[in-house]
Amino acid sequence: MAVRPIVKHPDPRLRLPTVAVSAVTDEIRKLCEDLADTMFAANGAGIAAIQVGSYEKIFLVDAVVAGGREEGPPVVFINPEITWLSPETESKDEGCLSFPGIFTPVERSLRAIVRAQDLKGEWFELDGMELTARCMLHETDHCDGIVFLDKMSALKREIVKRKIKKLQKAGKWD
Ligand code: ZN
């Protein structure tokens, strides 16, 4: 059990490529436990390994956000791949643990299917709508060194960048 420090924008480590996990070892399971602890401590809906400075292709999504009805352990996605995206999109407010306090609309597919391995190394597919799809897509982007700032309209991106600069000046952004 360990909460790890979260890497915040504009740290260049958020832009590094991640590497596929060749085997789900005890070390990987420990990283996933730490990711769950870090996500809960920060009140996040999802977290990617790159956000704690680990470069394995892994992310977690909160159990309820992943479509579960009850609070359970987060769903772990190892070596995630998007296998299908709906042509229908929706624009909704999105946040990111690497951009604390920033919530801005981002347009994404309404529905997505993501294939990944679980903690036993077994492949599974999750077919999600709305928030489930949004969260899976946001976290898959992190695994490719993409942050939600890149997905915003040019106007929204400028507004967010300005807001971050103000927070940095006020010493409220580390
Ligand atoms: Zn994020």
PDB file of C-alpha atoms and ligand atoms in Angstrom:
ATOM      1  CA  MET A   1       0.000   0.000   0.000  1.00  0.00           C
ATOM      2  CA  ALA A   2       1.564   3.232  -1.111  1.00  0.00           C
ATOM      3  CA  VAL A   3       0.372   6.520  -2.471  1.00  0.00           C
ATOM      4  CA  ARG A   4       2.876   7.752  -5.060  1.00  0.00           C
ATOM      5  CA  PRO A   5       3.410  11.403  -6.074  1.00  0.00           C
ATOM      6  CA  ILE A   6       1.471  12.344  -9.208  1.00  0.00           C
ATOM      7  CA  VAL A   7       3.407  13.773 -12.170  1.00  0.00           C
ATOM      8  CA  LYS A   8       1.786  17.080 -13.147  1.00  0.00           C
ATOM      9  CA  HIS A   9       1.643  18.957 -16.429  1.00  0.00           C
ATOM     10  CA  PRO A  10       3.910  20.354 -17.945  1.00  0.00           C
ATOM     11  CA  ASP A  11       6.367  17.686 -16.693  1.00  0.00           C
ATOM     12  CA  PRO A  12       7.901  16.170 -19.880  1.00  0.00           C
ATOM     13  CA  ARG A  13       7.646  12.690 -18.342  1.00  0.00           C
ATOM     14  CA  LEU A  14       3.926  12.748 -19.266  1.00  0.00           C
ATOM     15  CA  ARG A  15       5.014  12.782 -22.914  1.00  0.00           C
ATOM     16  CA  LEU A  16       7.269   9.741 -22.883  1.00  0.00           C
ATOM     17  CA  PRO A  17       6.281   6.575 -24.726  1.00  0.00           C
ATOM     18  CA  THR A  18       5.166   3.654 -22.561  1.00  0.00           C
ATOM     19  CA  VAL A  19       6.273   0.062 -22.991  1.00  0.00           C
ATOM     20  CA  ALA A  20       4.153  -3.071 -23.289  1.00  0.00           C
ATOM     21  CA  VAL A  21       4.092  -5.339 -20.238  1.00  0.00           C
ATOM     22  CA  SER A  22       5.614  -8.683 -21.245  1.00  0.00           C
ATOM     23  CA  ALA A  23       4.529 -10.596 -18.125  1.00  0.00           C
ATOM     24  CA  VAL A  24       2.194  -9.770 -15.254  1.00  0.00           C
ATOM     25  CA  THR A  25       4.647 -10.234 -12.385  1.00  0.00           C
ATOM     26  CA  ASP A  26       4.365  -9.499  -8.654  1.00  0.00           C
ATOM     27  CA  GLU A  27       6.148  -6.230  -9.394  1.00  0.00           C
ATOM     28  CA  ILE A  28       3.378  -5.263 -11.848  1.00  0.00           C
ATOM     29  CA  ARG A  29       0.703  -6.256  -9.334  1.00  0.00           C
ATOM     30  CA  LYS A  30       2.413  -4.085  -6.689  1.00  0.00           C
ATOM     31  CA  LEU A  31       2.485  -1.141  -9.126  1.00  0.00           C
ATOM     32  CA  CYS A  32      -1.261  -1.627  -9.732  1.00  0.00           C
ATOM     33  CA  GLU A  33      -1.924  -1.613  -5.964  1.00  0.00           C
ATOM     34  CA  ASP A  34       0.002   1.635  -5.643  1.00  0.00           C
ATOM     35  CA  LEU A  35      -1.898   3.098  -8.597  1.00  0.00           C
ATOM     36  CA  ALA A  36      -5.207   2.198  -6.912  1.00  0.00           C
ATOM     37  CA  ASP A  37      -4.082   3.795  -3.630  1.00  0.00           C
ATOM     38  CA  THR A  38      -2.886   6.922  -5.463  1.00  0.00           C
ATOM     39  CA  MET A  39      -6.128   7.184  -7.466  1.00  0.00           C
ATOM     40  CA  PHE A  40      -8.320   6.861  -4.359  1.00  0.00           C
ATOM     41  CA  ALA A  41      -6.204   9.336  -2.376  1.00  0.00           C
ATOM     42  CA  ALA A  42      -6.563  11.901  -5.177  1.00  0.00           C
ATOM     43  CA  ASN A  43     -10.272  11.159  -5.752  1.00  0.00           C
ATOM     44  CA  GLY A  44      -9.689  10.199  -9.380  1.00  0.00           C
ATOM     45  CA  ALA A  45     -11.917   8.227 -11.751  1.00  0.00           C
ATOM     46  CA  GLY A  46      -8.886   6.732 -13.485  1.00  0.00           C
ATOM     47  CA  ILE A  47      -5.102   6.781 -13.441  1.00  0.00           C
ATOM     48  CA  ALA A  48      -2.322   5.679 -15.790  1.00  0.00           C
ATOM     49  CA  ALA A  49       1.077   4.340 -14.698  1.00  0.00           C
ATOM     50  CA  ILE A  50       2.826   7.217 -16.531  1.00  0.00           C
ATOM     51  CA  GLN A  51       1.159   9.601 -14.049  1.00  0.00           C
ATOM     52  CA  VAL A  52       3.317   8.179 -11.253  1.00  0.00           C
ATOM     53  CA  GLY A  53       6.433   8.106 -13.461  1.00  0.00           C
ATOM     54  CA  SER A  54       6.189   4.414 -14.453  1.00  0.00           C
ATOM     55  CA  TYR A  55       6.348   3.609 -18.131  1.00  0.00           C
ATOM     56  CA  GLU A  56       4.415   0.359 -18.301  1.00  0.00           C
ATOM     57  CA  LYS A  57       1.359   0.427 -20.597  1.00  0.00           C
ATOM     58  CA  ILE A  58      -1.152   0.233 -17.732  1.00  0.00           C
ATOM     59  CA  PHE A  59      -4.147   2.185 -16.477  1.00  0.00           C
ATOM     60  CA  LEU A  60      -6.878   1.736 -13.884  1.00  0.00           C
ATOM     61  CA  VAL A  61     -10.504   2.848 -13.932  1.00  0.00           C
ATOM     62  CA  ASP A  62     -12.680   3.172 -10.838  1.00  0.00           C
ATOM     63  CA  ALA A  63     -15.072   0.200 -10.532  1.00  0.00           C
ATOM     64  CA  VAL A  64     -18.265   2.274 -10.718  1.00  0.00           C
ATOM     65  CA  VAL A  65     -16.941   4.383 -13.604  1.00  0.00           C
ATOM     66  CA  ALA A  66     -16.057   1.123 -15.399  1.00  0.00           C
ATOM     67  CA  GLY A  67     -19.731   0.152 -15.270  1.00  0.00           C
ATOM     68  CA  GLY A  68     -19.869  -1.833 -12.029  1.00  0.00           C
ATOM     69  CA  ARG A  69     -22.835  -1.220  -9.764  1.00  0.00           C
ATOM     70  CA  GLU A  70     -20.946  -1.472  -6.512  1.00  0.00           C
ATOM     71  CA  GLU A  71     -17.715  -0.093  -5.149  1.00  0.00           C
ATOM     72  CA  GLY A  72     -15.130  -2.737  -5.877  1.00  0.00           C
ATOM     73  CA  PRO A  73     -11.465  -2.732  -6.722  1.00  0.00           C
ATOM     74  CA  PRO A  74     -10.637  -0.600  -9.780  1.00  0.00           C
ATOM     75  CA  VAL A  75     -10.519  -2.355 -13.153  1.00  0.00           C
ATOM     76  CA  VAL A  76      -6.898  -2.827 -14.256  1.00  0.00           C
ATOM     77  CA  PHE A  77      -6.069  -2.516 -17.980  1.00  0.00           C
ATOM     78  CA  ILE A  78      -2.662  -3.912 -18.955  1.00  0.00           C
ATOM     79  CA  ASN A  79      -1.490  -3.415 -22.582  1.00  0.00           C
ATOM     80  CA  PRO A  80      -4.745  -1.655 -23.540  1.00  0.00           C
ATOM     81  CA  GLU A  81      -5.813  -1.309 -27.181  1.00  0.00           C
ATOM     82  CA  ILE A  82      -8.865   0.489 -28.527  1.00  0.00           C
ATOM     83  CA  THR A  83     -10.660  -2.011 -30.736  1.00  0.00           C
ATOM     84  CA  TRP A  84     -13.731   0.039 -31.663  1.00  0.00           C
ATOM     85  CA  LEU A  85     -14.927   3.650 -31.440  1.00  0.00           C
ATOM     86  CA  SER A  86     -18.446   4.853 -32.142  1.00  0.00           C
ATOM     87  CA  PRO A  87     -18.759   7.520 -34.822  1.00  0.00           C
ATOM     88  CA  GLU A  88     -21.137   9.373 -32.478  1.00  0.00           C
ATOM     89  CA  THR A  89     -19.289  11.725 -30.177  1.00  0.00           C
ATOM     90  CA  GLU A  90     -20.158  13.835 -27.168  1.00  0.00           C
ATOM     91  CA  SER A  91     -18.513  16.828 -25.538  1.00  0.00           C
ATOM     92  CA  LYS A  92     -18.446  16.732 -21.727  1.00  0.00           C
ATOM     93  CA  ASP A  93     -16.337  18.182 -18.927  1.00  0.00           C
ATOM     94  CA  GLU A  94     -13.228  16.192 -18.246  1.00  0.00           C
ATOM     95  CA  GLY A  95     -10.586  16.388 -15.523  1.00  0.00           C
ATOM     96  CA  CYS A  96      -7.141  14.846 -15.040  1.00  0.00           C
ATOM     97  CA  LEU A  97      -5.054  14.117 -11.935  1.00  0.00           C
ATOM     98  CA  SER A  98      -2.087  15.691 -13.740  1.00  0.00           C
ATOM     99  CA  PHE A  99      -4.100  18.940 -14.181  1.00  0.00           C
ATOM    100  CA  PRO A 100      -5.586  19.478 -10.701  1.00  0.00           C
ATOM    101  CA  GLY A 101      -8.584  21.835 -10.662  1.00  0.00           C
ATOM    102  CA  ILE A 102      -8.984  21.962 -14.464  1.00  0.00           C
ATOM    103  CA  PHE A 103     -12.317  20.743 -15.851  1.00  0.00           C
ATOM    104  CA  THR A 104     -12.954  21.445 -19.522  1.00  0.00           C
ATOM    105  CA  PRO A 105     -15.182  19.944 -22.218  1.00  0.00           C
ATOM    106  CA  VAL A 106     -13.460  17.437 -24.503  1.00  0.00           C
ATOM    107  CA  GLU A 107     -15.125  15.770 -27.471  1.00  0.00           C
ATOM    108  CA  ARG A 108     -14.795  11.983 -27.514  1.00  0.00           C
ATOM    109  CA  SER A 109     -16.579   8.948 -28.899  1.00  0.00           C
ATOM    110  CA  LEU A 110     -19.789   8.185 -27.043  1.00  0.00           C
ATOM    111  CA  ARG A 111     -18.953   4.483 -26.940  1.00  0.00           C
ATOM    112  CA  ALA A 112     -15.646   2.595 -27.009  1.00  0.00           C
ATOM    113  CA  ILE A 113     -14.422  -0.972 -26.774  1.00  0.00           C
ATOM    114  CA  VAL A 114     -11.013  -1.492 -25.192  1.00  0.00           C
ATOM    115  CA  ARG A 115      -9.142  -4.791 -25.058  1.00  0.00           C
ATOM    116  CA  ALA A 116      -6.562  -5.366 -22.318  1.00  0.00           C
ATOM    117  CA  GLN A 117      -5.047  -7.938 -19.963  1.00  0.00           C
ATOM    118  CA  ASP A 118      -6.082  -8.260 -16.328  1.00  0.00           C
ATOM    119  CA  LEU A 119      -3.927  -8.968 -13.264  1.00  0.00           C
ATOM    120  CA  LYS A 120      -3.827 -12.666 -14.175  1.00  0.00           C
ATOM    121  CA  GLY A 121      -2.634 -11.825 -17.672  1.00  0.00           C
ATOM    122  CA  GLU A 122      -5.992 -12.864 -19.217  1.00  0.00           C
ATOM    123  CA  TRP A 123      -7.343 -10.785 -22.108  1.00  0.00           C
ATOM    124  CA  PHE A 124     -10.748  -9.136 -21.700  1.00  0.00           C
ATOM    125  CA  GLU A 125     -12.802  -6.508 -23.495  1.00  0.00           C
ATOM    126  CA  LEU A 126     -14.752  -3.675 -21.956  1.00  0.00           C
ATOM    127  CA  ASP A 127     -17.517  -2.087 -23.982  1.00  0.00           C
ATOM    128  CA  GLY A 128     -18.362   1.243 -22.376  1.00  0.00           C
ATOM    129  CA  MET A 129     -20.652   4.210 -22.977  1.00  0.00           C
ATOM    130  CA  GLU A 130     -20.414   7.871 -21.950  1.00  0.00           C
ATOM    131  CA  LEU A 131     -18.286   8.296 -18.785  1.00  0.00           C
ATOM    132  CA  THR A 132     -16.925   4.725 -19.037  1.00  0.00           C
ATOM    133  CA  ALA A 133     -15.839   5.287 -22.648  1.00  0.00           C
ATOM    134  CA  ARG A 134     -14.506   8.778 -21.868  1.00  0.00           C
ATOM    135  CA  CYS A 135     -12.393   7.524 -18.983  1.00  0.00           C
ATOM    136  CA  MET A 136     -10.975   4.549 -20.940  1.00  0.00           C
ATOM    137  CA  LEU A 137     -10.077   6.824 -23.859  1.00  0.00           C
ATOM    138  CA  HIS A 138      -8.515   9.495 -21.622  1.00  0.00           C
ATOM    139  CA  GLU A 139      -6.344   6.853 -19.918  1.00  0.00           C
ATOM    140  CA  THR A 140      -5.416   5.100 -23.193  1.00  0.00           C
ATOM    141  CA  ASP A 141      -4.202   8.507 -24.415  1.00  0.00           C
ATOM    142  CA  HIS A 142      -1.893   8.761 -21.366  1.00  0.00           C
ATOM    143  CA  CYS A 143      -0.355   5.414 -22.410  1.00  0.00           C
ATOM    144  CA  ASP A 144       0.511   7.101 -25.742  1.00  0.00           C
ATOM    145  CA  GLY A 145       1.978  10.245 -24.128  1.00  0.00           C
ATOM    146  CA  ILE A 146      -1.142  12.260 -24.975  1.00  0.00           C
ATOM    147  CA  VAL A 147      -2.832  14.522 -22.412  1.00  0.00           C
ATOM    148  CA  PHE A 148      -6.367  15.931 -22.585  1.00  0.00           C
ATOM    149  CA  LEU A 149      -5.004  19.375 -23.373  1.00  0.00           C
ATOM    150  CA  ASP A 150      -4.134  17.969 -26.838  1.00  0.00           C
ATOM    151  CA  LYS A 151      -7.769  16.959 -27.383  1.00  0.00           C
ATOM    152  CA  MET A 152      -9.324  20.329 -26.566  1.00  0.00           C
ATOM    153  CA  SER A 153     -10.361  22.906 -29.114  1.00  0.00           C
ATOM    154  CA  ALA A 154      -7.649  25.522 -29.757  1.00  0.00           C
ATOM    155  CA  LEU A 155      -9.685  28.128 -27.876  1.00  0.00           C
ATOM    156  CA  LYS A 156     -10.213  25.929 -24.789  1.00  0.00           C
ATOM    157  CA  ARG A 157      -6.526  24.969 -24.830  1.00  0.00           C
ATOM    158  CA  GLU A 158      -5.504  28.652 -24.697  1.00  0.00           C
ATOM    159  CA  ILE A 159      -7.910  29.327 -21.821  1.00  0.00           C
ATOM    160  CA  VAL A 160      -6.572  26.344 -19.870  1.00  0.00           C
ATOM    161  CA  LYS A 161      -2.936  27.290 -20.556  1.00  0.00           C
ATOM    162  CA  ARG A 162      -3.619  30.801 -19.287  1.00  0.00           C
ATOM    163  CA  LYS A 163      -5.318  29.458 -16.167  1.00  0.00           C
ATOM    164  CA  ILE A 164      -2.336  27.186 -15.455  1.00  0.00           C
ATOM    165  CA  LYS A 165       0.090  30.112 -15.906  1.00  0.00           C
ATOM    166  CA  LYS A 166      -1.903  32.130 -13.361  1.00  0.00           C
ATOM    167  CA  LEU A 167      -1.878  29.217 -10.905  1.00  0.00           C
ATOM    168  CA  GLN A 168       1.892  28.773 -11.453  1.00  0.00           C
ATOM    169  CA  LYS A 169       2.484  32.475 -10.751  1.00  0.00           C
ATOM    170  CA  ALA A 170       0.438  32.226  -7.566  1.00  0.00           C
ATOM    171  CA  GLY A 171       2.519  29.218  -6.513  1.00  0.00           C
ATOM    172  CA  LYS A 172      -0.552  26.972  -6.629  1.00  0.00           C
ATOM    173  CA  TRP A 173       0.752  24.631  -9.300  1.00  0.00           C
ATOM    174  CA  ASP A 174       3.844  22.508  -8.708  1.00  0.00           C
TER     175      ASP A 174
HETATM  176 ZN    ZN B   1      -5.426  12.132 -16.997  1.00  0.00          ZN
END
